[in-house]
PDB file of C-alpha atoms in Angstrom:
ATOM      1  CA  UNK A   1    -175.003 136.162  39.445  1.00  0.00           C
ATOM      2  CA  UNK A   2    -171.656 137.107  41.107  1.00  0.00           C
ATOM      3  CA  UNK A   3    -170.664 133.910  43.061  1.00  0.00           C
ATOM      4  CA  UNK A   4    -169.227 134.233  47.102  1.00  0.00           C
ATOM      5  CA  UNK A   5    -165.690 133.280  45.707  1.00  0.00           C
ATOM      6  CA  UNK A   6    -165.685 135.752  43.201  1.00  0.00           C
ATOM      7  CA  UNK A   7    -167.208 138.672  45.818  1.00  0.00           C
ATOM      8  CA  UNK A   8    -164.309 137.312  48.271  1.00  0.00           C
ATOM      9  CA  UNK A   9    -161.789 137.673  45.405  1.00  0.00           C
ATOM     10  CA  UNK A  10    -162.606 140.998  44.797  1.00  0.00           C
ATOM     11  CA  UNK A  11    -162.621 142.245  48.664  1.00  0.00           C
ATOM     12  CA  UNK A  12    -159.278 140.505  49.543  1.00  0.00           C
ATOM     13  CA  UNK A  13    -156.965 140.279  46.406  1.00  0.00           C
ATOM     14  CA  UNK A  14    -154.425 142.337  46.963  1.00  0.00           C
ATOM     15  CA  UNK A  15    -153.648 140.026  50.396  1.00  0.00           C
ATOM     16  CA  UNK A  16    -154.413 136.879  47.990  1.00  0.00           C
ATOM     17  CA  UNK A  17    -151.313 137.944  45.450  1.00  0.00           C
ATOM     18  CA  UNK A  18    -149.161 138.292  48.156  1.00  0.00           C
ATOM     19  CA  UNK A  19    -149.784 135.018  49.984  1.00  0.00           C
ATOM     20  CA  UNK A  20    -150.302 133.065  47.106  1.00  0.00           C
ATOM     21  CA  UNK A  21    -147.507 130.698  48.427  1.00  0.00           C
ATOM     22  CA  UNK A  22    -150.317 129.609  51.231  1.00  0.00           C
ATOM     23  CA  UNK A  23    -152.671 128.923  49.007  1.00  0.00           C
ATOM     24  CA  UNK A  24    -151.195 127.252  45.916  1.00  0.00           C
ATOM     25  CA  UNK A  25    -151.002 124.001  47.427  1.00  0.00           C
ATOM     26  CA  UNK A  26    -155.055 123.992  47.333  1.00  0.00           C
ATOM     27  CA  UNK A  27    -155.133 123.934  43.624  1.00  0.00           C
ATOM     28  CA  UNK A  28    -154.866 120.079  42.615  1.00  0.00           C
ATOM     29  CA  UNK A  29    -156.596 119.696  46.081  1.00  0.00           C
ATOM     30  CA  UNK A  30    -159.554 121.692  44.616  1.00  0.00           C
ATOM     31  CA  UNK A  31    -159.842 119.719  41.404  1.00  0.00           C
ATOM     32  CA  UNK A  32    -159.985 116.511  42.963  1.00  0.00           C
ATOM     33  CA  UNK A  33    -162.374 117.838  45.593  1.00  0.00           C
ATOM     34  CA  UNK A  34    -164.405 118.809  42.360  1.00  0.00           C
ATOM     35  CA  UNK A  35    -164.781 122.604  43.860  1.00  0.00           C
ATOM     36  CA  UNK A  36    -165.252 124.338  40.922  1.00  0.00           C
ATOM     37  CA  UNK A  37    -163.194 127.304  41.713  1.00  0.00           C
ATOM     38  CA  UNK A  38    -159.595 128.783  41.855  1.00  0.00           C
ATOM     39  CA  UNK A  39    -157.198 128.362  44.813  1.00  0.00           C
ATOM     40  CA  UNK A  40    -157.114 132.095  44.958  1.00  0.00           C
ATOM     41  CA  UNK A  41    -160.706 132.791  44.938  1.00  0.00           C
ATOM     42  CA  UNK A  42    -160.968 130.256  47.685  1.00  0.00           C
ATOM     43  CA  UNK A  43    -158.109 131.601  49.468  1.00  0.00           C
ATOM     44  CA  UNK A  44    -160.116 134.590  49.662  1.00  0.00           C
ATOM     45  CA  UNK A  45    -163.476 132.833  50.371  1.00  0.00           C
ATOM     46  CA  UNK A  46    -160.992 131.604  53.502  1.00  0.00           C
ATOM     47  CA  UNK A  47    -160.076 134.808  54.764  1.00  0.00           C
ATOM     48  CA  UNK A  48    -163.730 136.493  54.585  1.00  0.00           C
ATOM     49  CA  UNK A  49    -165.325 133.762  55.987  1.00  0.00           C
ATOM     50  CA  UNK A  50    -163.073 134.050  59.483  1.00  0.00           C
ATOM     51  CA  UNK A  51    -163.153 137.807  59.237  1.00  0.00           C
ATOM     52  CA  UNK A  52    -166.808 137.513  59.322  1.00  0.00           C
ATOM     53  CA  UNK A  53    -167.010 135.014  61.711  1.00  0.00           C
ATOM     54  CA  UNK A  54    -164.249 136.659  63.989  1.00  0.00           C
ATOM     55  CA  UNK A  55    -166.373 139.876  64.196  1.00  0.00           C
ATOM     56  CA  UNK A  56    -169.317 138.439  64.941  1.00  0.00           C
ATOM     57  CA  UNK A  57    -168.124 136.737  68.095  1.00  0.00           C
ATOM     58  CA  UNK A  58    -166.547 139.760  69.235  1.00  0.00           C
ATOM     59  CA  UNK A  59    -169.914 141.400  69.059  1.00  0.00           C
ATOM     60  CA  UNK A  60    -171.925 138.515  70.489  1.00  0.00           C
ATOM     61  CA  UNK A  61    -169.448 137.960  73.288  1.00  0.00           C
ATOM     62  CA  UNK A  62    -168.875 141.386  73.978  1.00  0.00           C
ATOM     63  CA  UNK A  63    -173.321 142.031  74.416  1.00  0.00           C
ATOM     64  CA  UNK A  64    -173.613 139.154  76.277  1.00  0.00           C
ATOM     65  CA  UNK A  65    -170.822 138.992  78.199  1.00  0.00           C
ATOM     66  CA  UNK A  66    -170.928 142.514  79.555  1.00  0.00           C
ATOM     67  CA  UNK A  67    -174.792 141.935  80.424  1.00  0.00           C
ATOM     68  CA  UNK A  68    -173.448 138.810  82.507  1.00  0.00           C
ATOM     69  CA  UNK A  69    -169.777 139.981  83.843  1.00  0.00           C
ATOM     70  CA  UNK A  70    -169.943 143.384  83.350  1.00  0.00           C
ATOM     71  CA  UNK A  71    -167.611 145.541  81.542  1.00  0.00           C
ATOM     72  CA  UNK A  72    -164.020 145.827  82.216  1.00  0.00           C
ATOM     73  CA  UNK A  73    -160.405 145.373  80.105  1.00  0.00           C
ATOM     74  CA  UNK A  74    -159.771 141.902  80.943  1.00  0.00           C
ATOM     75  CA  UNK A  75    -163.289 140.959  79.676  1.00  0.00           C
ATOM     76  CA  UNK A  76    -162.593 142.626  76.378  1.00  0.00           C
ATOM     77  CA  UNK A  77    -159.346 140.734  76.157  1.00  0.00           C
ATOM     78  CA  UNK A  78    -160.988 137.780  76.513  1.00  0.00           C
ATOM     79  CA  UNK A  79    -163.918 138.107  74.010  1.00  0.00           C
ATOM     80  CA  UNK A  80    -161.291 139.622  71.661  1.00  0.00           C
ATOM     81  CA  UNK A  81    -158.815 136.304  72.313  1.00  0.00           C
ATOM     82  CA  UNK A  82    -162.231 134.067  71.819  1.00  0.00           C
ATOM     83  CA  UNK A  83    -163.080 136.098  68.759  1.00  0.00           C
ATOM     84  CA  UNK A  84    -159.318 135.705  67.122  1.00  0.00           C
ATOM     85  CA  UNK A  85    -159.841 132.074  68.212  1.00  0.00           C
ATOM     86  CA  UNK A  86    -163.056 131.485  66.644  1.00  0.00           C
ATOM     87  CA  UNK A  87    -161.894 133.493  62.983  1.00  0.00           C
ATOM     88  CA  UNK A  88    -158.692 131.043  63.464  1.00  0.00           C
ATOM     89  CA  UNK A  89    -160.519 127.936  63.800  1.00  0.00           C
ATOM     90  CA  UNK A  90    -162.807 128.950  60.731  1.00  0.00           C
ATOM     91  CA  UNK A  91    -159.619 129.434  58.655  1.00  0.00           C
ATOM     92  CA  UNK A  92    -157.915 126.147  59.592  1.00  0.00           C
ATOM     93  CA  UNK A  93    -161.261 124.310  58.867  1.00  0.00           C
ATOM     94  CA  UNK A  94    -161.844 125.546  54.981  1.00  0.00           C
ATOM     95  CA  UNK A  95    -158.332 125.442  54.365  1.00  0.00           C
ATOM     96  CA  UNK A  96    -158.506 121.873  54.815  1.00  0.00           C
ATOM     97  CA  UNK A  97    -162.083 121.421  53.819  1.00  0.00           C
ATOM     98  CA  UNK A  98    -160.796 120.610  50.960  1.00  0.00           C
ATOM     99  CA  UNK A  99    -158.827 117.319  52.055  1.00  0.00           C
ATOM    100  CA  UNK A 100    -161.820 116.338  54.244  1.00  0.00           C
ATOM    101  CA  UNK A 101    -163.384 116.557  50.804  1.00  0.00           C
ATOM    102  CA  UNK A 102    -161.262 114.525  48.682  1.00  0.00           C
ATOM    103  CA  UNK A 103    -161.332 111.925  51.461  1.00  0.00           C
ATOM    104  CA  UNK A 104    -165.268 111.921  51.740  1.00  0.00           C
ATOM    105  CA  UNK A 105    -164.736 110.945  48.318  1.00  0.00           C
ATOM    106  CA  UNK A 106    -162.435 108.291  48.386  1.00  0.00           C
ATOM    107  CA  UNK A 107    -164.916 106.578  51.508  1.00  0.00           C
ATOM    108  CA  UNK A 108    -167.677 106.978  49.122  1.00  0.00           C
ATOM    109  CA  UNK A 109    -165.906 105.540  46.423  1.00  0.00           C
ATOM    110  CA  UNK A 110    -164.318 102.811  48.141  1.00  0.00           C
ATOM    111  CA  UNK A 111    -167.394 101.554  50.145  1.00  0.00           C
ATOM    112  CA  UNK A 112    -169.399 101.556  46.967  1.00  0.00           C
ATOM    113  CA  UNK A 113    -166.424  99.446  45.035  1.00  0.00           C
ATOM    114  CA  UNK A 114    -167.429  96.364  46.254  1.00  0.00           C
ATOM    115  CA  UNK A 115    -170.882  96.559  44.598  1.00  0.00           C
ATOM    116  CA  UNK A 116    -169.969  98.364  41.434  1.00  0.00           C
ATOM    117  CA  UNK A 117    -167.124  96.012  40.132  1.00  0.00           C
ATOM    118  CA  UNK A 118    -169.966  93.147  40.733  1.00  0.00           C
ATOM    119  CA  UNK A 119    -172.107  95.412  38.325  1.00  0.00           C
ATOM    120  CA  UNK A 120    -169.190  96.020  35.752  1.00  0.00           C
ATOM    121  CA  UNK A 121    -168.587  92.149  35.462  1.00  0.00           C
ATOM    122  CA  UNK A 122    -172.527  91.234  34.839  1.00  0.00           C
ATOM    123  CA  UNK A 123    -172.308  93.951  32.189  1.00  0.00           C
ATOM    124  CA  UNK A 124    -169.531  92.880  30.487  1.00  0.00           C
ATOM    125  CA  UNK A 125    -170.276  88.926  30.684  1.00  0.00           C
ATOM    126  CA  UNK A 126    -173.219  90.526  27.976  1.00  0.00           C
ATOM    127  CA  UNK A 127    -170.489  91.018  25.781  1.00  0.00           C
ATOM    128  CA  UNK A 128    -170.561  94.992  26.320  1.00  0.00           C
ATOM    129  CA  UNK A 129    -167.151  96.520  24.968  1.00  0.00           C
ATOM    130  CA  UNK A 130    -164.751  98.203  27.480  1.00  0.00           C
ATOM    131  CA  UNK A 131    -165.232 101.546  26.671  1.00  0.00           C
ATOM    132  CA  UNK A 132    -169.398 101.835  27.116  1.00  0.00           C
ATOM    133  CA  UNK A 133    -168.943 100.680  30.790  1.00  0.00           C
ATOM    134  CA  UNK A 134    -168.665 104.103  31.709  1.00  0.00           C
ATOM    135  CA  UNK A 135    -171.369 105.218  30.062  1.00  0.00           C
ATOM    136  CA  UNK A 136    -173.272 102.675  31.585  1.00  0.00           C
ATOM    137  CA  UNK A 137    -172.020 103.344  34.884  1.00  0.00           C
ATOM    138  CA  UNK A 138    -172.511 106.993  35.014  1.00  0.00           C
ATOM    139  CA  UNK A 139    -176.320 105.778  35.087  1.00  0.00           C
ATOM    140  CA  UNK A 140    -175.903 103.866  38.322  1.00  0.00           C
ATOM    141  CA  UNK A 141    -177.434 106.351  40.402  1.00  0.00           C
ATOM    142  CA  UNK A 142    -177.194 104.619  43.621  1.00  0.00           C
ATOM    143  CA  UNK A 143    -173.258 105.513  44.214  1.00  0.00           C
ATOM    144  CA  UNK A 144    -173.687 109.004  43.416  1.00  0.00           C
ATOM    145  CA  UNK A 145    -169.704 109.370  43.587  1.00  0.00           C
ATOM    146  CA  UNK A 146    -168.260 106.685  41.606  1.00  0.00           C
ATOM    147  CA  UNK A 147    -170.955 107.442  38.726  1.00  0.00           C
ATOM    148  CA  UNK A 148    -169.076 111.301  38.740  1.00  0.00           C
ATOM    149  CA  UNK A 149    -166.191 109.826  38.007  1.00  0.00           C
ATOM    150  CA  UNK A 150    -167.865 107.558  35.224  1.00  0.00           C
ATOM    151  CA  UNK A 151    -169.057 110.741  33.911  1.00  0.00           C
ATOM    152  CA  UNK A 152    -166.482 112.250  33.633  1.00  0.00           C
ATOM    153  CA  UNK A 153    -164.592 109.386  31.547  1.00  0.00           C
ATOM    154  CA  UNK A 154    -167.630 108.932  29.288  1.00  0.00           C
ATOM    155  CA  UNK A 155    -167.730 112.874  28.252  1.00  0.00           C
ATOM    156  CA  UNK A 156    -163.947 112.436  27.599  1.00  0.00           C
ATOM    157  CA  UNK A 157    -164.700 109.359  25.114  1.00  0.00           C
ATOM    158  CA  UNK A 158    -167.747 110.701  23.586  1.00  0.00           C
ATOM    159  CA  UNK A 159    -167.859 114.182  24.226  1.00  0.00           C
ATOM    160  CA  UNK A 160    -164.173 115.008  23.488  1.00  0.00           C
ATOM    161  CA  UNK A 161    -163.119 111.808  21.173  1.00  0.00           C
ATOM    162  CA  UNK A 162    -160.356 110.663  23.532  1.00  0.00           C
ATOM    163  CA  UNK A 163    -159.555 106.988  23.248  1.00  0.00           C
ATOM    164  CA  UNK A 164    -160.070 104.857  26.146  1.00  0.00           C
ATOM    165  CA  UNK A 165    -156.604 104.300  27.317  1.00  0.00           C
ATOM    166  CA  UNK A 166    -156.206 108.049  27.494  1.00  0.00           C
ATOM    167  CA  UNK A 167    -159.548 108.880  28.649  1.00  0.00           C
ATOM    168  CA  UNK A 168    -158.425 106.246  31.667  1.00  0.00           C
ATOM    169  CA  UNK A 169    -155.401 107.638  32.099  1.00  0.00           C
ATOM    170  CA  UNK A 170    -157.004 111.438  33.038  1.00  0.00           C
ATOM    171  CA  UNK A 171    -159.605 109.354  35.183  1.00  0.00           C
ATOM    172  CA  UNK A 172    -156.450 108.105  37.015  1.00  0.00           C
ATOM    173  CA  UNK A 173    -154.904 111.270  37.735  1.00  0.00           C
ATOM    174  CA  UNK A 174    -158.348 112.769  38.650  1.00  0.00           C
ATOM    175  CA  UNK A 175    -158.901 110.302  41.171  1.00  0.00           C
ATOM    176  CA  UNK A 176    -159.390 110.971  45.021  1.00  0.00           C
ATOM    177  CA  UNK A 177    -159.234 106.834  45.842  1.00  0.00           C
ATOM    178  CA  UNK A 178    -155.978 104.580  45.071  1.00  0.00           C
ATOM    179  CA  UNK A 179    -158.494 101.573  45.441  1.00  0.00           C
ATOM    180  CA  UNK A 180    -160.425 103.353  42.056  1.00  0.00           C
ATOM    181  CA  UNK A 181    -156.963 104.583  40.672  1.00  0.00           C
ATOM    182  CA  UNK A 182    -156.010 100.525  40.700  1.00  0.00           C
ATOM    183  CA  UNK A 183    -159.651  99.291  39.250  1.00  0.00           C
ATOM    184  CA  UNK A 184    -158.947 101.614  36.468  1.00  0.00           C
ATOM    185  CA  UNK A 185    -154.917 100.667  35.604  1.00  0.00           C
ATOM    186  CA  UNK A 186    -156.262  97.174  35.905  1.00  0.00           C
ATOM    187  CA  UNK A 187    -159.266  98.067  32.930  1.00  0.00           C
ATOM    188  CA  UNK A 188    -156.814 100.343  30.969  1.00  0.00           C
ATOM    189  CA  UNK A 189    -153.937  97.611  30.540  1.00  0.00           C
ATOM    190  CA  UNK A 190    -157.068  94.615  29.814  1.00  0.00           C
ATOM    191  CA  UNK A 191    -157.829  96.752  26.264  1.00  0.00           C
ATOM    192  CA  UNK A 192    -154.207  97.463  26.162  1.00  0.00           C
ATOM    193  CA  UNK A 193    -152.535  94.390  26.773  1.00  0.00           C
ATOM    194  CA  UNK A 194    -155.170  92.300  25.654  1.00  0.00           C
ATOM    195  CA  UNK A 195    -157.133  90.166  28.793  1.00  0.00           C
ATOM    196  CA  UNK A 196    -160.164  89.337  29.735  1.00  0.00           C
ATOM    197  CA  UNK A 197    -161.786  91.845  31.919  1.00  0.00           C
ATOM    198  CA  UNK A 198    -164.803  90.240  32.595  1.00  0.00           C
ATOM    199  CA  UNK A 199    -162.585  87.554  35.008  1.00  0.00           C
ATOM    200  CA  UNK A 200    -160.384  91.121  35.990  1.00  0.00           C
ATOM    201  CA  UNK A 201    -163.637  92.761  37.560  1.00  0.00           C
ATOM    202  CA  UNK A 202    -164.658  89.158  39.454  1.00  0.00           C
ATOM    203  CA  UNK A 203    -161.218  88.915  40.331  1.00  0.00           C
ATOM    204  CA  UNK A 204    -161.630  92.781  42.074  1.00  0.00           C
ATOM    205  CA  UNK A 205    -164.931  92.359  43.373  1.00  0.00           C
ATOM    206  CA  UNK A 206    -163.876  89.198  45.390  1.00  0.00           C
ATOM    207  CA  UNK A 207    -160.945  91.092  46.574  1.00  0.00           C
ATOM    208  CA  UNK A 208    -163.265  94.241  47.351  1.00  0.00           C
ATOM    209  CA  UNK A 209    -165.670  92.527  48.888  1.00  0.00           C
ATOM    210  CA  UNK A 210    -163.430  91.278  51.765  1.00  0.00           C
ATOM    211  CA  UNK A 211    -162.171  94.647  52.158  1.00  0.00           C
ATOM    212  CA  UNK A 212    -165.838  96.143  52.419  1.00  0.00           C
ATOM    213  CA  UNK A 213    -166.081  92.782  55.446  1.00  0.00           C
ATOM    214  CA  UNK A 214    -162.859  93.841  57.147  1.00  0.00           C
ATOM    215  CA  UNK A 215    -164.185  98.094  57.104  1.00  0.00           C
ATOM    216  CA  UNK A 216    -167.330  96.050  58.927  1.00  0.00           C
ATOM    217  CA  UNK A 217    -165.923  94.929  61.580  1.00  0.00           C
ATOM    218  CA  UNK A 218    -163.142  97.850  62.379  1.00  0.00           C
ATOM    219  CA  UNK A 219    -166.222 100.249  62.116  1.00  0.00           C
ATOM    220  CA  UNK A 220    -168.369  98.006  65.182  1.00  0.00           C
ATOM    221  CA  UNK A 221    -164.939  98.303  67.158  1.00  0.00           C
ATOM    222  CA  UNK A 222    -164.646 101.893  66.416  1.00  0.00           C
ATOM    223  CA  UNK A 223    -168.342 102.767  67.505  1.00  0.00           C
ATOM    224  CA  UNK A 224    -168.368 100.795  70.444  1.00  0.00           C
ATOM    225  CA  UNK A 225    -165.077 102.657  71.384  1.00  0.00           C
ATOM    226  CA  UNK A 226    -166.852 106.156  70.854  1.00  0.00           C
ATOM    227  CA  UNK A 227    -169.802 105.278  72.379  1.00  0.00           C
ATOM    228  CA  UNK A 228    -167.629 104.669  75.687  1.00  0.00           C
ATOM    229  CA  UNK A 229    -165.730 107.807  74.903  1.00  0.00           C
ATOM    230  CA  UNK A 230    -168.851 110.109  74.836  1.00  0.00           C
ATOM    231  CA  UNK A 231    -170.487 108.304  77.664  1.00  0.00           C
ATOM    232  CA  UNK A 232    -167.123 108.763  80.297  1.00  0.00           C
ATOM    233  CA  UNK A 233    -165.582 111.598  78.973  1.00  0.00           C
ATOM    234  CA  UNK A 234    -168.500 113.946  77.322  1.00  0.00           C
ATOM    235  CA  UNK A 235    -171.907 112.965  79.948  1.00  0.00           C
ATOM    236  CA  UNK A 236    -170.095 112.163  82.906  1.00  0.00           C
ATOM    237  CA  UNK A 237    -167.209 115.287  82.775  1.00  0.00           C
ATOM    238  CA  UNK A 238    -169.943 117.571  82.292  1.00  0.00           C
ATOM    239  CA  UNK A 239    -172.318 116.519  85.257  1.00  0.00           C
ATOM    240  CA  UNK A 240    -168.491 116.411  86.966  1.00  0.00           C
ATOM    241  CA  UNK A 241    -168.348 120.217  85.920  1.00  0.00           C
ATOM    242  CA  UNK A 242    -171.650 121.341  86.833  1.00  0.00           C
ATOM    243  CA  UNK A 243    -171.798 119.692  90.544  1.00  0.00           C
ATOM    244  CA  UNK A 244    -168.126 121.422  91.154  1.00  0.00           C
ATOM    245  CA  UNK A 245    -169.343 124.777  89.818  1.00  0.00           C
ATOM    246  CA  UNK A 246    -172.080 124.824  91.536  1.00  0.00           C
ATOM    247  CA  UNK A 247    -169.759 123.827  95.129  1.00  0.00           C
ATOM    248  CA  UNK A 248    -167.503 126.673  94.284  1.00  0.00           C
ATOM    249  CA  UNK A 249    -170.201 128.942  94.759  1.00  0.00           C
ATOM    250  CA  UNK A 250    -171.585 127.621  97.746  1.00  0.00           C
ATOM    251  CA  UNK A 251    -167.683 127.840  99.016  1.00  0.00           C
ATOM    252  CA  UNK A 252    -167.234 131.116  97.869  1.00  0.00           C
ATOM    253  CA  UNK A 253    -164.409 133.083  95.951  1.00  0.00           C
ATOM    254  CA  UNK A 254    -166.026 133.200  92.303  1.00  0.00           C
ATOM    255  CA  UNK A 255    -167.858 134.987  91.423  1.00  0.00           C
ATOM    256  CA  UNK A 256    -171.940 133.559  90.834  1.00  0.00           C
ATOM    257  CA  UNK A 257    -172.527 135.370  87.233  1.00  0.00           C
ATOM    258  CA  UNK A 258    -169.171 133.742  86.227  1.00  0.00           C
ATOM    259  CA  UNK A 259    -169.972 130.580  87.294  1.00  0.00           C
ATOM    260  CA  UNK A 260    -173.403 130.764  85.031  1.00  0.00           C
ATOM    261  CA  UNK A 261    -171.665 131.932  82.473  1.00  0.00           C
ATOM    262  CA  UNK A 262    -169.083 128.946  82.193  1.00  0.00           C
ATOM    263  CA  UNK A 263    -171.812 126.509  82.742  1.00  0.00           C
ATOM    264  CA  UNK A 264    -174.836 128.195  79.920  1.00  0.00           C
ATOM    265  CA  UNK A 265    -170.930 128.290  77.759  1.00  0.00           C
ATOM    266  CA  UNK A 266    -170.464 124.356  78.259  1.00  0.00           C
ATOM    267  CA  UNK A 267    -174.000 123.559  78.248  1.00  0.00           C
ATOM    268  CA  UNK A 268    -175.189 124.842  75.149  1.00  0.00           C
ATOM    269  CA  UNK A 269    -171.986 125.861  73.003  1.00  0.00           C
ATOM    270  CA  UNK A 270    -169.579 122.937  74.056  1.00  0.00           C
ATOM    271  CA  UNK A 271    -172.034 119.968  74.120  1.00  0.00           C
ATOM    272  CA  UNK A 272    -173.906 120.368  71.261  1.00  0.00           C
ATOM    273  CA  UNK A 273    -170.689 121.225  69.254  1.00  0.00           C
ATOM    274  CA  UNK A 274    -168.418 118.290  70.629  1.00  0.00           C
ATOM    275  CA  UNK A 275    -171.691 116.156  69.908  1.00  0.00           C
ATOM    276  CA  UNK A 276    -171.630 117.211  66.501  1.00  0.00           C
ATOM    277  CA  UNK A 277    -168.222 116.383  66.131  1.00  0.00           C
ATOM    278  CA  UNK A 278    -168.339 112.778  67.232  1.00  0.00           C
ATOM    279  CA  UNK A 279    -172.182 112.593  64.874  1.00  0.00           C
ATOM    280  CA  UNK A 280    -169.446 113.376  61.991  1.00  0.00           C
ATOM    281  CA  UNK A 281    -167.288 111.431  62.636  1.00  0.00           C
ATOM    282  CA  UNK A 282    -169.161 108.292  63.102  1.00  0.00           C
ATOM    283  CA  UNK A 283    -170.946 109.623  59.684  1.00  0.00           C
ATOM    284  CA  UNK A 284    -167.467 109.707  57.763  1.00  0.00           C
ATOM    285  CA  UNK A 285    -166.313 106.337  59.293  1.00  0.00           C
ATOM    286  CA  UNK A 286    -169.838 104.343  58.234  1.00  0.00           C
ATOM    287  CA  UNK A 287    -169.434 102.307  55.349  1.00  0.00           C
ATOM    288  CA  UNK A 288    -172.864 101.558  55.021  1.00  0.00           C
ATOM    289  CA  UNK A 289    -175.548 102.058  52.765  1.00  0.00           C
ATOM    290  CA  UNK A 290    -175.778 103.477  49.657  1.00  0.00           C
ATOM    291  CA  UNK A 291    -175.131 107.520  49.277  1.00  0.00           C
ATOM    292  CA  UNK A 292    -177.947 110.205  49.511  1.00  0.00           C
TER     293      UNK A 292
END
């Protein structure tokens, strides 16, 4: 089955070759992100996605607008600014979707560190040898991220034959999290060098661990601070908006169906999506919990 990137490749590829320059910067970005695709077939994923999502606003705001406003040449400027807008906005997200990716990852990673190194030093106090960790770890289900990684390492030991310092070594470079880039220098230069990495990993946990408390405490601050944000700015500026609407048609001068159409506009496109924002935000910011 033909996938969406290769369907977008195949529309827009010709523009692709040509602004390759935009889009080569996505490729390491990609890998890390572990989208399993090419920069180009994503740069053209990027510019069918806002085509599509340009024309359909022009169409929807053009319908509904015209039933509210009526039809006239400033109207269509404005649904086709809106529309151009909207295609924009689309483009500027997945180009960067990307690097909202790669640092998903790294919060995932580091929030589960804390926990995992404590699991890596029981494992090896049994006497387990260096390079099964991974293998073990790729079965710790709970930190769905970190055990990708693990994965990853283990196929390259025992899939591919790669000794452990090299099979590290690509880990490293493959890594979205400097905190998980460190863990694994540290476990590299222990077989290396020669140390003991059971007292490394206790060593990292302890220093983890009052990481993961200090993450705690900025995150309380942080949602107490959005919580007055949303409250002042978001609930109170929209009443604000509605009750001064709603006086500037009882004063006269605007027009009534524009007036509706600002306030269905902030009502039900602007809340909900400025909502959604801040939900995803505070999401991205937890460090609780183990991942889904």
């Amino acid at each position: 089955m033909t996938s969406i990137y290769e369907r977008s490749y195949t529309i827009f590829k010709p523009l692709v070759k040509r602004t390759s320059s935009v889009f080569k910067p996505l490729d390491t970005k990609l890998k890390i992100a572990r989208i399993s695709t090419s920069y180009e077939k994503y740069g053209a994923f990027i510019l069918l996605m806002s085509t599509i999502v340009s024309s359909m606003t022009f169409v929807f705001t053009t319908i509904f607008g015209s039933l509210l406003l009526g039809v006239s040449l400033t109207n269509f400027l404005i649904y086709f600014t809106l529309s151009l807008f909207m295609g924009i906005s689309v483009a500027m997200f997945l180009y960067f979707y990307p690097t909202f990716k790669i640092s998903e990852r790294r919060s995932k990673i580091e929030n589960s560190l804390p926990f995992v190194t404590i699991y890596l030093s029981t494992i090896t106090r049994s006497g387990m040898q260096p390079k099964n960790l991974f293998e073990m770890l790729a079965r710790f289900k709970a930190y769905k991220t970190v055990s990708q990684e693990a994965r990853k390492i283990n196929s390259d030991i025992k899939g591919l034959g790669m000794d452990f310092p090299k099979a590290i070594s690509r880990g490293m470079l493959r890594s979205p999290s400097p905190a998980w880039t460190e863990l694994l220098a540290g476990l590299r230069n222990s077989v290396t060098v020669g140390g003991d990495t059971t007292k490394y990993l206790e060593e990292k946990s302890k220093g983890f661990i009052q990481q993961y408390k200090r993450r705690l405490e900025e995150f309380s601050k942080l949602l107490a601070l959005f919580m007055n944000i949303y409250i002042t700015v978001v609930i109170v500026g929209l009443v604000f908006f509605v009750v001064i609407s709603s006086l500037m048609v009882t004063i006269g001068g605007v027009p009534i169906n524009t007036i509706k159409f600002m306030q269905y506009l902030i009502v039900f496109v602007a809340l909900p999506m400025i909502t959604a924002v801040f939900l995803l935000i505070i999401k991205s910011s937890s460090p609780w919990g183990a991942e889904d």
